[in-house]
Amino acid sequence: MSARAEIFEVGPRDGLQNERRMIPAAEKIALVDALSRAGFRRIEVASFVSPKWVPQMADGAEVLAGIERAPGVRYAALTPNLRGYEGARAAGADEVAIFASASEGFSKANLNATIAESLARFDPVVAAARADGMPVRGYVSCVTDCPFDGVVPPADVARVVAALRDFGCYEISLGDTIGRGTPEAVDAMLDAVLEEVPADRLAGHFHDTAGRALGNVDVALARGLRVFDAAVGGLGGCPYAPGAAGNVATEAVLAHLEARGFVTGLDPEAVAKAGRMAQAMRRGDAA
Ligand code: HMG
Ligand code: MG
């Protein structure tokens, strides 16, 4: 039997959040619908953050209301605080994600809070989610490098991972937010993180600034990780991480995983079609 690996599609959120053109909700809905036909089990479609901070994501409720929900697909949303959680729940998100940084510099830039303050804000979010039976995923940003603080010690990553585990996150995604991580740095980081959380509750989230994302996927595969975040068309970046390029492209991770014998359940044609659509959205000539 072939080994399975999963791509968690983050294009409609991480991929689009940094686009300068205000993309109409209808285009975002069409992209999510195309992704729903490609075989993903989880798609991150929106974030419920301050529209002053990320204007592109202000229409999350409209997007969630407009998509055609495919059976078996979970539609996820990013939530920085209780207000965001309540918005995501009201809009019908199937799961939410809380997100913290392993470095103080990025935490301040992205959430206007220290790491400790950001974790304290998640307390009521996870309490509400628990009461609602809503699955919560966790993200840790800057797992090897921070655009403000430089190299991030693995122990700092492990500490935040442990905090998200203690919050009950069913899976924790490890973000190389600015795509500067080397395979050696990712390996050292995983050494520390795997002391806290087993590989089957971790995901790799690589940005491809330096062209090392697929190499980092290989390091993570060797450590037993089987879930990878990616964005169709390689869109993306974070508005609060200067120099962050796109997420590693879903098309590239899919080809890479399949070449290594993993079964993803994805339809490459449908993924490629969604990728072309995402690229057209970036250019501003989406149908
Ligand atoms: P703040 O300015 O410190 O706090 O922002 P605030 O409470 O004063 O809020 C500012 C304004 O936003 C207020 O409005 C609030 O009401 C409103 P005003 O009173 O000025 O009119 N507000 C909200 N509105 C809608 N939904 C909400 C919400 N919360 C407050 N949920 C805050 C603090 C956390 C809100 C802000 O820093 C924020 O929204 N940050 C999010 C930034 C973001 O989304 N970054 C990108 C996602 S992270 C990422 O991409 C990394 C990842 O991909 C992994 C990786 O690659 O590493 C996940
Ligand atoms: Mg990201």
Coordinates of C-alpha atoms and ligand atoms in Angstrom, one line a residue:
M1 CA 0.0 0.0 0.0
S2 CA 1.3 3.5 -0.9
A3 CA 2.0 6.0 1.8
R4 CA -0.4 8.9 2.0
A5 CA 0.5 12.6 2.2
E6 CA -1.8 15.6 2.3
I7 CA -1.6 19.0 0.9
F8 CA -3.5 21.6 3.0
E9 CA -4.4 24.3 0.5
V10 CA -3.8 27.8 1.8
G11 CA -4.0 29.7 -1.5
P12 CA -7.3 31.6 -0.9
R13 CA -5.9 32.9 2.4
D14 CA -2.1 32.9 2.5
G15 CA -1.9 33.2 -1.2
L16 CA -4.2 36.1 -1.7
Q17 CA -3.8 38.1 1.5
N18 CA -0.8 40.0 0.2
E19 CA -2.2 40.9 -3.2
R20 CA -2.3 44.6 -3.9
R21 CA -5.4 44.6 -6.1
M22 CA -8.6 44.2 -4.1
I23 CA -9.8 41.0 -5.4
P24 CA -13.6 40.8 -5.7
A25 CA -15.3 38.1 -3.5
A26 CA -16.7 36.4 -6.6
E27 CA -13.2 35.7 -7.9
K28 CA -12.2 34.2 -4.5
I29 CA -15.3 32.1 -4.4
A30 CA -14.6 30.8 -8.0
L31 CA -11.1 29.8 -6.9
V32 CA -12.3 28.0 -3.8
D33 CA -14.9 26.2 -5.9
A34 CA -12.2 25.1 -8.3
L35 CA -10.1 23.9 -5.4
S36 CA -13.1 22.0 -4.0
R37 CA -13.2 20.0 -7.2
A38 CA -9.5 19.0 -7.0
G39 CA -9.7 16.6 -4.1
F40 CA -8.4 18.7 -1.1
R41 CA -9.7 17.7 2.2
R42 CA -8.9 21.0 3.9
I43 CA -8.8 24.5 2.3
E44 CA -8.1 27.7 4.1
V45 CA -10.4 30.2 2.6
A46 CA -10.4 33.3 4.7
S47 CA -9.1 35.1 7.7
F48 CA -11.1 37.1 10.3
V49 CA -8.5 39.6 11.2
S50 CA -8.6 43.4 11.4
P51 CA -9.5 44.8 8.0
K52 CA -7.2 47.7 8.8
W53 CA -4.4 45.2 9.0
V54 CA -5.2 43.0 6.0
P55 CA -7.8 44.7 3.9
Q56 CA -7.7 41.9 1.3
M57 CA -9.3 39.5 3.7
A58 CA -12.2 41.8 4.8
D59 CA -14.7 39.8 2.8
G60 CA -14.2 36.4 4.5
A61 CA -17.9 36.0 5.5
E62 CA -19.0 36.7 1.9
V63 CA -16.5 34.2 0.6
L64 CA -17.7 31.5 3.0
A65 CA -21.3 32.3 2.2
G66 CA -20.8 32.1 -1.5
I67 CA -18.8 28.9 -1.9
E68 CA -20.3 25.6 -3.0
R69 CA -19.3 23.3 -0.2
A70 CA -18.1 19.9 -1.4
P71 CA -18.8 17.0 0.8
G72 CA -15.8 15.9 2.9
V73 CA -14.0 19.2 2.5
R74 CA -13.3 21.3 5.6
Y75 CA -13.2 25.1 5.0
A76 CA -10.8 26.8 7.4
A77 CA -10.3 30.3 8.6
L78 CA -7.6 32.2 10.5
T79 CA -8.6 33.8 13.7
P80 CA -6.4 36.1 15.8
N81 CA -8.7 36.8 18.7
L82 CA -12.2 36.0 20.0
R83 CA -13.8 38.6 17.7
G84 CA -12.3 36.8 14.7
Y85 CA -13.4 33.4 16.1
E86 CA -17.0 34.6 16.4
G87 CA -16.9 36.0 12.9
A88 CA -15.5 32.7 11.5
R89 CA -18.1 30.6 13.4
A90 CA -21.0 32.8 12.3
A91 CA -19.7 32.6 8.7
G92 CA -19.8 28.8 8.8
A93 CA -16.0 27.9 9.0
D94 CA -15.5 24.2 9.6
E95 CA -12.3 24.8 11.5
V96 CA -10.2 27.8 12.7
A97 CA -6.5 28.4 13.1
I98 CA -4.7 30.4 15.8
F99 CA -1.3 31.8 14.9
A100 CA 1.7 32.7 16.9
S101 CA 5.3 33.5 16.2
A102 CA 8.4 31.9 17.5
S103 CA 10.1 35.3 17.4
E104 CA 9.2 38.4 19.3
G105 CA 9.9 40.8 16.3
F106 CA 7.4 39.1 14.0
S107 CA 4.9 38.7 16.8
K108 CA 4.9 42.4 17.3
A109 CA 4.7 43.2 13.6
N110 CA 2.0 40.7 12.8
L111 CA -0.2 40.8 15.9
N112 CA 0.9 43.9 17.7
A113 CA 1.6 41.7 20.7
T114 CA 4.4 39.9 22.4
I115 CA 4.4 36.1 22.1
A116 CA 3.0 35.8 25.6
E117 CA 0.2 38.4 24.9
S118 CA -0.7 36.7 21.7
L119 CA -1.0 33.3 23.4
A120 CA -3.2 34.9 26.2
R121 CA -5.5 36.2 23.4
F122 CA -6.0 32.7 22.2
D123 CA -7.2 31.5 25.5
P124 CA -10.8 32.6 25.0
V125 CA -10.7 31.5 21.4
V126 CA -9.8 27.9 22.2
A127 CA -12.3 27.9 25.1
A128 CA -15.1 29.0 22.8
A129 CA -14.0 26.5 20.1
R130 CA -13.9 23.7 22.6
A131 CA -17.5 24.5 23.7
D132 CA -18.6 24.6 20.1
G133 CA -16.7 21.4 19.1
M134 CA -14.8 23.4 16.5
P135 CA -11.4 22.0 15.5
V136 CA -8.5 24.4 16.1
R137 CA -5.3 24.3 14.1
G138 CA -2.2 26.1 15.2
Y139 CA 0.5 28.0 13.2
V140 CA 3.9 28.9 14.4
S141 CA 5.7 31.5 12.2
C142 CA 9.4 32.2 11.8
V143 CA 10.4 28.6 12.7
T144 CA 14.0 29.1 11.4
D145 CA 14.4 32.8 10.6
C146 CA 12.6 36.1 11.5
P147 CA 12.7 39.2 9.2
F148 CA 13.4 41.3 12.3
D149 CA 15.3 39.1 14.8
G150 CA 17.3 36.9 12.5
V151 CA 18.0 33.3 13.2
V152 CA 15.4 31.7 15.6
P153 CA 16.6 29.2 18.1
P154 CA 14.9 25.8 17.8
A155 CA 14.1 25.8 21.5
D156 CA 12.0 29.0 21.0
V157 CA 9.9 27.2 18.3
A158 CA 9.5 24.2 20.6
R159 CA 8.2 26.4 23.4
V160 CA 5.5 27.9 21.2
V161 CA 4.6 24.5 19.7
A162 CA 4.1 23.2 23.2
A163 CA 1.8 26.1 24.1
L164 CA -0.3 25.4 21.0
R165 CA -0.4 21.7 21.8
D166 CA -1.5 22.5 25.4
F167 CA -4.3 24.6 23.8
G168 CA -5.5 21.4 22.2
C169 CA -4.6 22.3 18.6
Y170 CA -5.2 19.1 16.6
E171 CA -2.3 19.9 14.3
I172 CA 0.5 22.5 14.3
S173 CA 1.8 24.0 11.2
L174 CA 5.5 25.1 11.2
G175 CA 5.9 28.2 9.1
D176 CA 9.1 29.2 7.4
T177 CA 7.4 32.6 6.9
I178 CA 10.2 34.2 4.9
G179 CA 11.5 31.1 3.1
R180 CA 15.0 31.5 4.4
G181 CA 15.2 28.2 6.2
T182 CA 17.9 25.8 5.0
P183 CA 17.3 22.0 5.2
E184 CA 19.9 21.9 8.1
A185 CA 18.0 24.6 10.0
V186 CA 14.7 22.8 9.4
D187 CA 16.2 19.5 10.6
A188 CA 17.5 21.1 13.8
M189 CA 14.2 22.8 14.4
L190 CA 12.3 19.5 14.0
D191 CA 14.7 17.9 16.4
A192 CA 13.5 20.2 19.1
V193 CA 9.8 20.3 18.1
L194 CA 9.5 16.5 17.9
E195 CA 10.4 16.4 21.6
E196 CA 7.0 18.1 22.2
V197 CA 4.6 16.9 19.5
P198 CA 4.7 13.8 17.3
A199 CA 5.1 14.0 13.6
D200 CA 1.5 13.1 12.8
R201 CA 0.3 16.3 14.5
L202 CA 2.7 18.5 12.6
A203 CA 2.6 20.2 9.2
G204 CA 5.3 21.9 7.1
H205 CA 4.5 25.4 5.8
F206 CA 7.2 26.5 3.5
H207 CA 7.6 29.7 1.6
D208 CA 9.8 29.5 -1.4
T209 CA 11.8 32.7 -1.3
A210 CA 15.2 31.0 -1.7
G211 CA 14.0 28.0 -3.7
R212 CA 14.6 25.6 -0.8
A213 CA 11.0 24.8 0.0
L214 CA 11.0 21.3 -1.7
G215 CA 14.3 20.4 0.0
N216 CA 12.7 21.4 3.3
V217 CA 9.7 19.2 2.4
D218 CA 12.1 16.3 2.0
V219 CA 13.7 17.0 5.4
A220 CA 10.2 17.0 7.0
L221 CA 9.2 13.8 5.1
A222 CA 12.3 12.1 6.5
R223 CA 11.2 13.1 10.0
G224 CA 7.7 11.6 9.4
L225 CA 5.6 14.7 8.6
R226 CA 2.9 14.0 6.0
V227 CA 1.0 17.2 5.8
F228 CA 2.2 20.2 3.8
D229 CA 0.7 23.6 3.4
A230 CA 0.9 25.1 -0.1
A231 CA -0.8 27.6 -2.4
V232 CA -1.9 27.0 -5.9
G233 CA 0.0 29.1 -8.4
G234 CA 2.7 29.8 -5.7
L235 CA 0.9 32.9 -4.7
G236 CA 1.5 34.5 -1.4
G237 CA 3.6 36.2 1.1
C238 CA 2.8 37.9 4.4
P239 CA 2.2 41.7 4.5
Y240 CA 4.0 41.8 7.9
A241 CA 7.0 39.8 6.8
P242 CA 9.2 42.0 4.5
G243 CA 10.9 39.8 1.9
A244 CA 8.5 36.9 2.2
A245 CA 7.8 35.4 -1.2
G246 CA 5.0 33.1 -2.2
N247 CA 4.0 29.9 -0.5
V248 CA 5.5 26.9 -2.2
A249 CA 3.2 26.1 -5.1
T250 CA 0.7 23.3 -4.6
E251 CA 1.5 22.1 -8.1
A252 CA 5.2 21.7 -7.2
V253 CA 4.5 19.9 -3.9
L254 CA 2.0 17.6 -5.6
A255 CA 4.5 16.6 -8.3
H256 CA 7.3 16.2 -5.7
L257 CA 5.2 14.0 -3.4
E258 CA 3.9 11.8 -6.2
A259 CA 7.5 11.4 -7.6
R260 CA 8.4 10.0 -4.1
G261 CA 5.5 7.6 -4.3
F262 CA 3.0 9.3 -2.0
V263 CA -0.7 9.3 -2.7
T264 CA -2.4 12.6 -2.2
G265 CA -5.9 12.0 -3.6
L266 CA -5.5 15.2 -5.7
D267 CA -6.4 15.5 -9.3
P268 CA -3.3 17.2 -10.9
E269 CA -5.4 18.6 -13.8
A270 CA -7.9 20.2 -11.5
V271 CA -5.1 21.6 -9.4
A272 CA -3.3 23.0 -12.5
K273 CA -6.6 24.6 -13.5
A274 CA -7.0 26.3 -10.1
G275 CA -3.4 27.4 -10.3
R276 CA -4.0 29.1 -13.7
M277 CA -7.0 30.8 -12.2
A278 CA -4.9 32.0 -9.2
Q279 CA -2.3 33.4 -11.5
A280 CA -4.9 35.2 -13.5
M281 CA -6.3 36.7 -10.3
R282 CA -2.8 38.0 -9.6
R283 CA -2.6 39.5 -13.0
G284 CA -6.1 41.0 -12.7
D285 CA -7.5 39.2 -15.8
A286 CA -9.5 36.5 -14.1
A287 CA -12.6 35.5 -16.0
Ligands
HMG1 P1 -4.5 46.0 17.1 O1 -4.5 47.2 16.3 O2 -3.3 45.8 18.1 O3 -5.8 45.8 18.1 O4 -4.6 44.7 16.2 P2 -7.1 46.5 18.1 O5 -7.9 45.6 19.1 O6 -7.0 48.0 18.5 O7 -7.8 46.4 16.7 C1 -7.6 47.3 15.7 C2 -8.9 47.5 14.9 O8 -9.3 46.2 14.3 C3 -10.1 47.9 15.8 O9 -11.0 48.6 15.0 C4 -10.7 46.5 16.1 O10 -12.1 46.7 16.5 C5 -10.5 45.8 14.9 P3 -11.2 50.2 15.3 O11 -11.7 50.2 16.8 O12 -9.8 50.8 15.2 O13 -12.2 50.6 14.3 N1 -10.5 44.3 15.0 C6 -11.1 43.4 14.2 N2 -11.8 43.6 13.1 C7 -12.3 42.5 12.5 N3 -12.0 41.2 12.9 C8 -11.2 41.0 14.0 C9 -10.7 42.2 14.7 N4 -9.9 42.4 15.8 C10 -9.7 43.7 16.0 N5 -10.8 39.8 14.4 C11 -4.9 42.4 15.6 C12 -4.5 43.4 16.7 C13 -4.6 41.0 16.1 C14 -6.4 42.5 15.4 C15 -4.2 42.7 14.3 O14 -2.8 42.8 14.6 C16 -4.4 41.7 13.2 O15 -5.5 41.6 12.7 N6 -3.4 41.0 12.8 C17 -3.5 40.0 11.8 C18 -2.4 40.1 10.8 C19 -2.5 39.0 9.7 O16 -3.6 38.6 9.4 N7 -1.3 38.6 9.2 C20 -1.3 37.6 8.2 C21 -1.7 36.2 8.6 S1 -0.3 35.4 9.5 C22 0.6 34.6 8.3 O17 0.4 34.9 7.1 C23 1.6 33.6 8.7 C24 1.1 32.2 8.4 O18 0.8 32.0 7.0 C25 2.2 31.2 8.7 C26 3.6 31.5 8.2 O19 3.8 31.7 7.0 O20 4.5 31.7 9.1 C27 -0.1 31.8 9.2
MG2 MG 2.4 31.7 5.4

